[in-house]
Coordinates of C-alpha atoms and ligand atoms in Angstrom, one line a residue:
M85 CA -20.2 -19.6 0.0
T86 CA -16.9 -20.6 -1.5
S87 CA -16.2 -24.3 -1.9
S88 CA -12.9 -25.4 -0.4
S89 CA -11.6 -26.6 -3.7
R90 CA -12.1 -23.1 -5.2
R91 CA -10.3 -21.0 -2.8
L92 CA -7.1 -18.9 -3.0
I93 CA -4.8 -21.1 -0.9
D94 CA -1.1 -21.4 -1.7
T95 CA 1.1 -24.4 -1.2
F96 CA 2.0 -23.2 2.3
G97 CA -1.6 -23.1 3.4
R98 CA -2.0 -19.3 3.4
V99 CA -5.6 -18.3 2.6
H100 CA -5.8 -15.2 0.4
N101 CA -8.8 -12.9 1.0
N102 CA -7.2 -9.6 0.3
L103 CA -6.8 -8.1 -3.2
R104 CA -4.8 -4.9 -3.7
I105 CA -5.9 -3.2 -6.9
S106 CA -3.8 -0.6 -8.6
V107 CA -5.9 1.8 -10.6
T108 CA -3.1 3.8 -12.3
D109 CA 0.7 4.0 -12.4
R110 CA 0.5 7.8 -12.7
C111 CA 1.4 10.0 -9.8
N112 CA 1.4 13.7 -8.9
I113 CA 4.6 13.6 -6.8
R114 CA 7.9 11.8 -7.2
C115 CA 9.0 10.0 -3.9
F116 CA 12.6 9.1 -4.5
Y117 CA 12.1 5.6 -3.0
C118 CA 9.4 4.8 -5.6
M119 CA 9.6 6.8 -8.8
P120 CA 12.4 8.2 -11.0
A121 CA 12.8 12.0 -10.9
G122 CA 11.9 12.5 -14.5
D123 CA 11.2 10.8 -17.8
V124 CA 8.6 8.4 -16.4
Q125 CA 7.1 6.1 -19.0
F126 CA 3.5 5.7 -17.9
M127 CA 1.3 3.0 -19.3
P128 CA -0.9 4.0 -22.2
R129 CA -4.4 4.8 -20.9
A130 CA -6.0 2.1 -23.2
D131 CA -4.0 -0.5 -21.3
L132 CA -5.5 0.3 -18.0
L133 CA -8.4 -1.9 -16.8
S134 CA -11.7 -0.1 -17.0
F135 CA -13.8 0.2 -13.8
E136 CA -16.1 -2.5 -15.3
E137 CA -13.2 -4.9 -15.8
I138 CA -11.9 -4.3 -12.2
E139 CA -15.4 -4.8 -10.9
R140 CA -15.7 -8.1 -12.8
V141 CA -12.3 -9.4 -11.4
V142 CA -13.4 -8.5 -7.8
R143 CA -16.8 -10.1 -8.3
I144 CA -15.1 -13.3 -9.5
G145 CA -12.6 -13.0 -6.6
T146 CA -15.5 -13.0 -4.1
T147 CA -16.5 -16.5 -5.3
L148 CA -13.0 -17.6 -4.3
G149 CA -13.0 -15.9 -0.9
I150 CA -11.9 -12.4 -1.6
D151 CA -13.7 -10.1 0.9
R152 CA -11.2 -7.2 1.3
V153 CA -9.9 -4.9 -1.4
R154 CA -7.6 -1.9 -1.3
L155 CA -7.2 0.6 -4.1
T156 CA -3.7 1.9 -4.7
G157 CA -1.4 3.0 -7.5
G158 CA 0.6 5.2 -8.5
E159 CA -1.6 7.7 -6.9
P160 CA -5.2 6.4 -7.1
L161 CA -6.8 9.8 -6.8
V162 CA -5.4 10.9 -10.1
R163 CA -7.7 8.3 -11.7
R164 CA -10.8 10.2 -12.8
E165 CA -14.1 9.4 -11.1
L166 CA -12.6 7.1 -8.5
P167 CA -15.6 7.3 -6.2
V168 CA -17.6 5.6 -9.0
L169 CA -15.4 2.6 -8.7
V170 CA -15.6 2.6 -4.9
K171 CA -19.4 2.6 -5.1
A172 CA -19.4 -0.2 -7.6
L173 CA -17.1 -2.4 -5.5
S174 CA -19.0 -1.7 -2.3
A175 CA -22.1 -3.0 -4.0
I176 CA -20.6 -6.4 -4.6
D177 CA -21.9 -9.1 -2.4
G178 CA -19.2 -10.5 -0.3
I179 CA -16.9 -7.4 -0.1
R180 CA -16.7 -6.5 3.6
D181 CA -13.9 -4.0 3.5
I182 CA -12.8 -1.3 1.0
G183 CA -9.6 0.7 1.6
L184 CA -7.6 3.3 -0.2
T185 CA -3.9 4.2 0.1
T186 CA -3.2 7.8 -1.0
N187 CA -0.6 10.5 -0.8
A188 CA -3.6 12.8 0.1
V189 CA -2.5 15.6 -2.4
L190 CA -6.0 15.5 -4.0
L191 CA -7.9 14.3 -1.0
G192 CA -9.2 17.8 -0.1
D193 CA -11.5 17.7 -3.1
Q194 CA -12.4 14.0 -2.9
A195 CA -12.6 12.9 0.7
E196 CA -16.3 13.5 1.1
A197 CA -17.3 11.8 -2.2
L198 CA -15.1 8.8 -1.3
K199 CA -16.8 8.5 2.0
D200 CA -20.2 8.8 0.5
A201 CA -19.3 6.1 -2.1
G202 CA -18.6 3.6 0.7
L203 CA -14.9 3.9 1.3
Q204 CA -14.3 2.4 4.8
R205 CA -10.5 2.8 5.3
L206 CA -8.1 5.4 4.3
N207 CA -4.3 5.1 4.7
I208 CA -2.4 8.3 4.1
S209 CA 1.2 8.2 3.1
L210 CA 3.2 11.0 4.6
D211 CA 6.9 10.6 5.5
A212 CA 7.7 13.9 7.1
L213 CA 5.9 16.6 9.2
D214 CA 8.6 19.1 8.3
P215 CA 7.8 20.6 4.8
E216 CA 11.5 20.7 3.8
V217 CA 12.0 17.0 4.5
F218 CA 8.7 16.3 2.7
K219 CA 10.1 18.1 -0.3
R220 CA 13.4 16.2 -0.2
V221 CA 11.5 12.9 -0.2
T222 CA 8.8 13.7 -2.7
R223 CA 10.7 16.2 -5.0
R224 CA 7.5 18.3 -5.0
D225 CA 6.1 21.2 -3.1
S226 CA 2.7 19.7 -2.1
Y227 CA 3.0 19.6 1.7
D228 CA 0.2 22.1 2.2
K229 CA -2.2 20.2 -0.1
V230 CA -1.5 17.0 1.9
I231 CA -2.3 18.8 5.2
E232 CA -5.5 20.1 3.6
G233 CA -6.3 16.6 2.4
I234 CA -5.9 15.1 5.9
S235 CA -8.1 17.8 7.4
A236 CA -10.8 17.1 4.7
A237 CA -10.6 13.3 5.5
R238 CA -11.2 14.1 9.2
D239 CA -14.2 16.4 8.2
A240 CA -15.6 13.6 6.0
G241 CA -15.7 11.3 9.0
F242 CA -12.6 9.0 8.4
S243 CA -11.6 8.1 11.9
P244 CA -9.0 7.4 13.1
I245 CA -6.7 9.0 10.5
K246 CA -4.0 6.5 9.6
I247 CA -0.6 7.7 8.4
N248 CA 2.1 5.5 7.0
A249 CA 5.6 6.9 7.0
V250 CA 8.5 5.4 5.1
S251 CA 11.6 5.8 7.2
I252 CA 15.0 6.5 5.7
K253 CA 18.3 6.5 7.5
G254 CA 20.0 9.9 7.4
L255 CA 16.8 11.6 6.3
T256 CA 13.8 11.1 8.5
E257 CA 15.2 10.3 12.0
D258 CA 14.1 13.7 13.2
Q259 CA 10.6 13.1 12.1
I260 CA 10.0 10.1 14.4
I261 CA 9.4 12.0 17.6
P262 CA 7.1 14.6 16.0
F263 CA 5.0 11.8 14.4
A264 CA 4.8 10.1 17.8
Q265 CA 3.6 13.3 19.4
L266 CA 0.9 13.6 16.7
A267 CA -0.2 10.0 17.5
R268 CA -0.3 10.8 21.2
D269 CA -2.1 14.1 20.9
T270 CA -4.7 13.4 18.2
D271 CA -6.8 10.6 16.8
T272 CA -4.0 9.8 14.3
Q273 CA -2.5 6.3 14.0
V274 CA 1.1 6.4 12.7
R275 CA 3.0 3.5 11.4
F276 CA 6.6 3.6 10.2
I277 CA 7.5 1.4 7.2
E278 CA 11.0 0.2 6.5
F279 CA 12.4 1.3 3.1
M280 CA 12.2 -1.7 0.7
P281 CA 14.2 -2.4 -2.5
L282 CA 11.5 -1.4 -4.9
D283 CA 12.7 2.0 -6.1
A284 CA 12.8 2.9 -9.7
D285 CA 16.4 4.1 -9.6
N286 CA 17.8 1.0 -8.0
Q287 CA 19.4 3.1 -5.3
W288 CA 18.2 1.0 -2.3
Q289 CA 20.9 -0.1 0.1
K290 CA 20.5 -1.8 3.4
D291 CA 22.3 1.0 5.1
K292 CA 19.6 3.5 4.0
V293 CA 16.9 1.5 5.9
L294 CA 15.9 3.0 9.2
F295 CA 15.1 -0.3 10.9
A296 CA 12.1 -0.8 13.2
S297 CA 14.6 -1.5 16.0
D298 CA 16.3 1.9 15.3
I299 CA 12.8 3.6 15.4
I300 CA 11.9 1.9 18.7
A301 CA 15.2 2.9 20.2
L302 CA 14.6 6.6 19.2
L303 CA 11.1 6.4 20.7
E304 CA 12.2 4.8 23.9
A305 CA 15.0 7.4 24.4
E306 CA 12.3 10.0 24.3
F307 CA 9.3 8.4 25.9
G308 CA 10.6 5.5 28.0
T309 CA 10.0 1.8 27.5
L310 CA 7.4 0.8 24.9
T311 CA 5.1 -2.2 25.4
S312 CA 4.3 -4.5 22.5
V313 CA 0.6 -4.9 21.8
E314 CA -0.5 -8.4 21.1
Q315 CA -1.1 -8.9 17.4
T316 CA -4.6 -9.6 16.1
G317 CA -5.5 -10.7 12.6
Q318 CA -3.0 -10.4 9.8
A319 CA -1.9 -6.8 10.1
P320 CA 1.7 -6.4 9.0
S321 CA 2.4 -3.8 11.7
S322 CA 3.7 -4.4 15.2
D323 CA 2.1 -1.9 17.5
Y324 CA 3.4 -0.5 20.8
T325 CA 1.9 1.6 23.6
F326 CA 3.8 4.2 25.5
A327 CA 4.8 3.9 29.2
D328 CA 2.4 6.6 30.3
G329 CA -0.5 4.8 28.6
R330 CA -1.1 7.7 26.2
G331 CA -1.2 6.8 22.5
R332 CA 0.0 4.0 20.3
I333 CA 2.5 3.6 17.5
G334 CA 3.3 1.0 14.8
V335 CA 6.2 -0.2 12.8
I336 CA 6.1 -2.3 9.6
P337 CA 9.4 -4.2 9.6
S338 CA 9.1 -5.5 6.0
V339 CA 12.8 -5.8 5.6
S340 CA 14.1 -6.8 9.1
Q341 CA 11.1 -9.1 10.1
P342 CA 9.0 -9.9 7.1
F343 CA 5.4 -10.9 7.7
C344 CA 5.4 -13.3 4.7
V345 CA 4.4 -16.2 6.9
S346 CA 0.9 -14.8 7.5
C347 CA 0.5 -12.9 4.1
N348 CA -3.0 -13.0 2.8
R349 CA -2.6 -10.5 -0.1
F350 CA -2.3 -10.6 -3.8
R351 CA -2.3 -7.9 -6.3
L352 CA -3.9 -6.7 -9.6
T353 CA -1.8 -4.2 -11.5
A354 CA -3.4 -1.3 -13.3
E355 CA -3.0 -3.0 -16.7
G356 CA -4.4 -6.3 -15.5
K357 CA -1.5 -8.5 -14.3
L358 CA -2.0 -10.6 -11.2
R359 CA 1.0 -10.7 -8.8
N360 CA 1.2 -13.0 -5.8
C361 CA 3.8 -10.8 -4.1
L362 CA 5.2 -7.3 -4.3
F363 CA 8.6 -8.9 -4.9
S364 CA 7.5 -11.6 -7.4
L365 CA 9.4 -11.8 -10.7
E366 CA 6.5 -13.4 -12.5
E367 CA 2.9 -12.3 -13.1
T368 CA -0.3 -13.6 -14.8
D369 CA -2.0 -11.6 -17.5
I370 CA -5.7 -11.5 -17.1
R371 CA -6.5 -8.5 -19.2
S372 CA -6.3 -10.7 -22.3
L373 CA -8.9 -13.0 -20.7
L374 CA -11.1 -10.0 -19.8
R375 CA -10.9 -8.5 -23.3
D376 CA -10.9 -11.7 -25.4
G377 CA -14.0 -13.4 -24.1
G378 CA -12.5 -15.4 -21.2
S379 CA -15.1 -16.9 -19.0
D380 CA -15.5 -16.2 -15.3
D381 CA -14.2 -19.8 -14.6
E382 CA -11.1 -19.1 -16.7
I383 CA -10.4 -15.9 -14.8
A384 CA -11.0 -17.7 -11.5
D385 CA -8.5 -20.4 -12.6
A386 CA -5.9 -17.8 -13.4
M387 CA -6.3 -16.3 -9.9
I388 CA -6.0 -19.7 -8.2
A389 CA -2.9 -20.6 -10.2
C390 CA -1.3 -17.2 -9.5
V391 CA -1.8 -17.7 -5.7
Q392 CA -0.7 -21.3 -5.8
S393 CA 2.6 -20.4 -7.3
K394 CA 3.5 -18.0 -4.5
A395 CA 6.9 -18.4 -2.9
A396 CA 7.3 -18.8 0.9
G397 CA 8.7 -15.3 1.3
H398 CA 10.7 -12.5 -0.2
Q399 CA 14.4 -12.7 -0.5
I400 CA 15.4 -9.2 0.3
N401 CA 17.9 -10.4 2.9
S402 CA 19.5 -13.0 0.7
P403 CA 22.5 -12.4 -1.5
D404 CA 20.5 -13.9 -4.3
Y405 CA 17.8 -11.2 -4.1
V406 CA 16.7 -9.9 -7.5
Q407 CA 14.7 -6.6 -7.6
P408 CA 11.6 -6.9 -9.7
D409 CA 11.9 -4.8 -12.9
R410 CA 8.7 -3.0 -12.0
P411 CA 9.2 -0.4 -9.3
M412 CA 6.6 0.2 -6.6
Y413 CA 4.5 2.9 -8.4
S414 CA 4.1 0.5 -11.3
I415 CA 3.2 -2.6 -9.3
G416 CA 0.8 -0.8 -6.8
G417 CA 2.0 -0.5 -3.3
Ligands
SAM660 N1 0.5 6.9 -4.1 C1 -0.1 6.3 -3.0 C2 0.6 6.5 -1.7 O1 1.8 6.9 -1.8 O2 0.0 6.3 -0.7 C3 -0.3 4.8 -3.2 C4 0.8 4.0 -3.9 S1 2.3 4.0 -3.0 C5 3.3 3.0 -4.0 C6 1.8 2.9 -1.6 C7 2.7 2.9 -0.4 O3 4.0 2.3 -0.8 C8 3.0 4.2 0.2 O4 2.8 4.2 1.5 C9 4.5 4.4 -0.1 O5 5.1 5.2 0.9 C10 5.0 3.0 -0.1 N2 6.2 2.8 -0.8 C11 6.6 3.1 -2.0 N3 7.8 2.8 -2.3 C12 8.3 2.2 -1.2 C13 9.6 1.6 -0.8 N4 10.6 1.5 -1.7 N5 9.7 1.0 0.4 C14 8.7 1.1 1.3 N6 7.5 1.6 1.0 C15 7.3 2.2 -0.2
SF4_661 FE1 3.6 8.5 -5.9 FE2 2.9 6.9 -3.8 FE3 5.1 6.4 -5.3 FE4 5.1 8.5 -3.7 S1 4.9 6.4 -3.0 S2 5.8 8.4 -5.8 S3 3.0 9.1 -3.8 S4 3.0 6.3 -6.0

């Protein structure tokens, strides 16, 4: 049990039980909205937290109310032996839910081991069903590997398969209907995410965002009026059902309708910095505590302080918005 004085509650009363853990900043593709095309400066390997260090942070987090974790990156599957970490985290008392966000390029070889290790949820990031559009987004030719990875995930027993697709104006409009067909015809849940200003090249512009409202309009033009599904829990997506009752689709309107008011997440970067928001400009170093003899209490205090300093919400829509100097792949999306 966590005592109420030792919980991760911010000054707006939001209780944090969800820790997103980046295990690497490396990646095997180069999505333009996340990474630069070339000359990426990755963190030195010695700077990355070890599995034991991550496990310790999570164990301390559970004493403060953390019960859900999600592994991300960079591409988490490029971190060697990831199932070993999944197994260790699933053995921690108090962890009820372990998820992974992946581009699925390496999932073909790892889906089964991840399932066996105790991975409960899998989110696959795929922005296009057309291989040519996929290549324009990712600047790599890995579409077939992704499809192989999705099929391996299905075979390993991950169900439903969840796909998150970043939507970009002028690029992915013609992918919306094929994704909706996939969601209607198979056990695949699809959610469209608005493009956020977290790209390495600082090329984000509001007029490149395909807004949730644009997506709904495209879907309604094809399938008729969508019905909004009542929200449960703290999921950031708004879900809709189709007029004929077949299938369901989600949108994550991070830019147009931020879900900050119900946010329960904070983050641990691959090199051991705590961040209370994707967009925060400040972070708390806990690697030095982990490596220089810091006690569990000191690490817990650092987590509490990090959450307490969280702002009410991000400022993407304000003229004062300042993009963090770490892009998405380096924070952990
Ligand atoms: N490499 C893994 C993957 O792509 O699933 C995990 C890390 S990636 C940074 C996590 C998620 O962030 C992906 O779904 C990706 O599409 C999303 N993402 C990255 N940059 C984004 C941006 N600028 N706006 C919106 N979503 C973004
Ligand atoms: Fe890699 Fe994921 Fe970023 Fe794409 S979104 S470049 S897959 S870390």
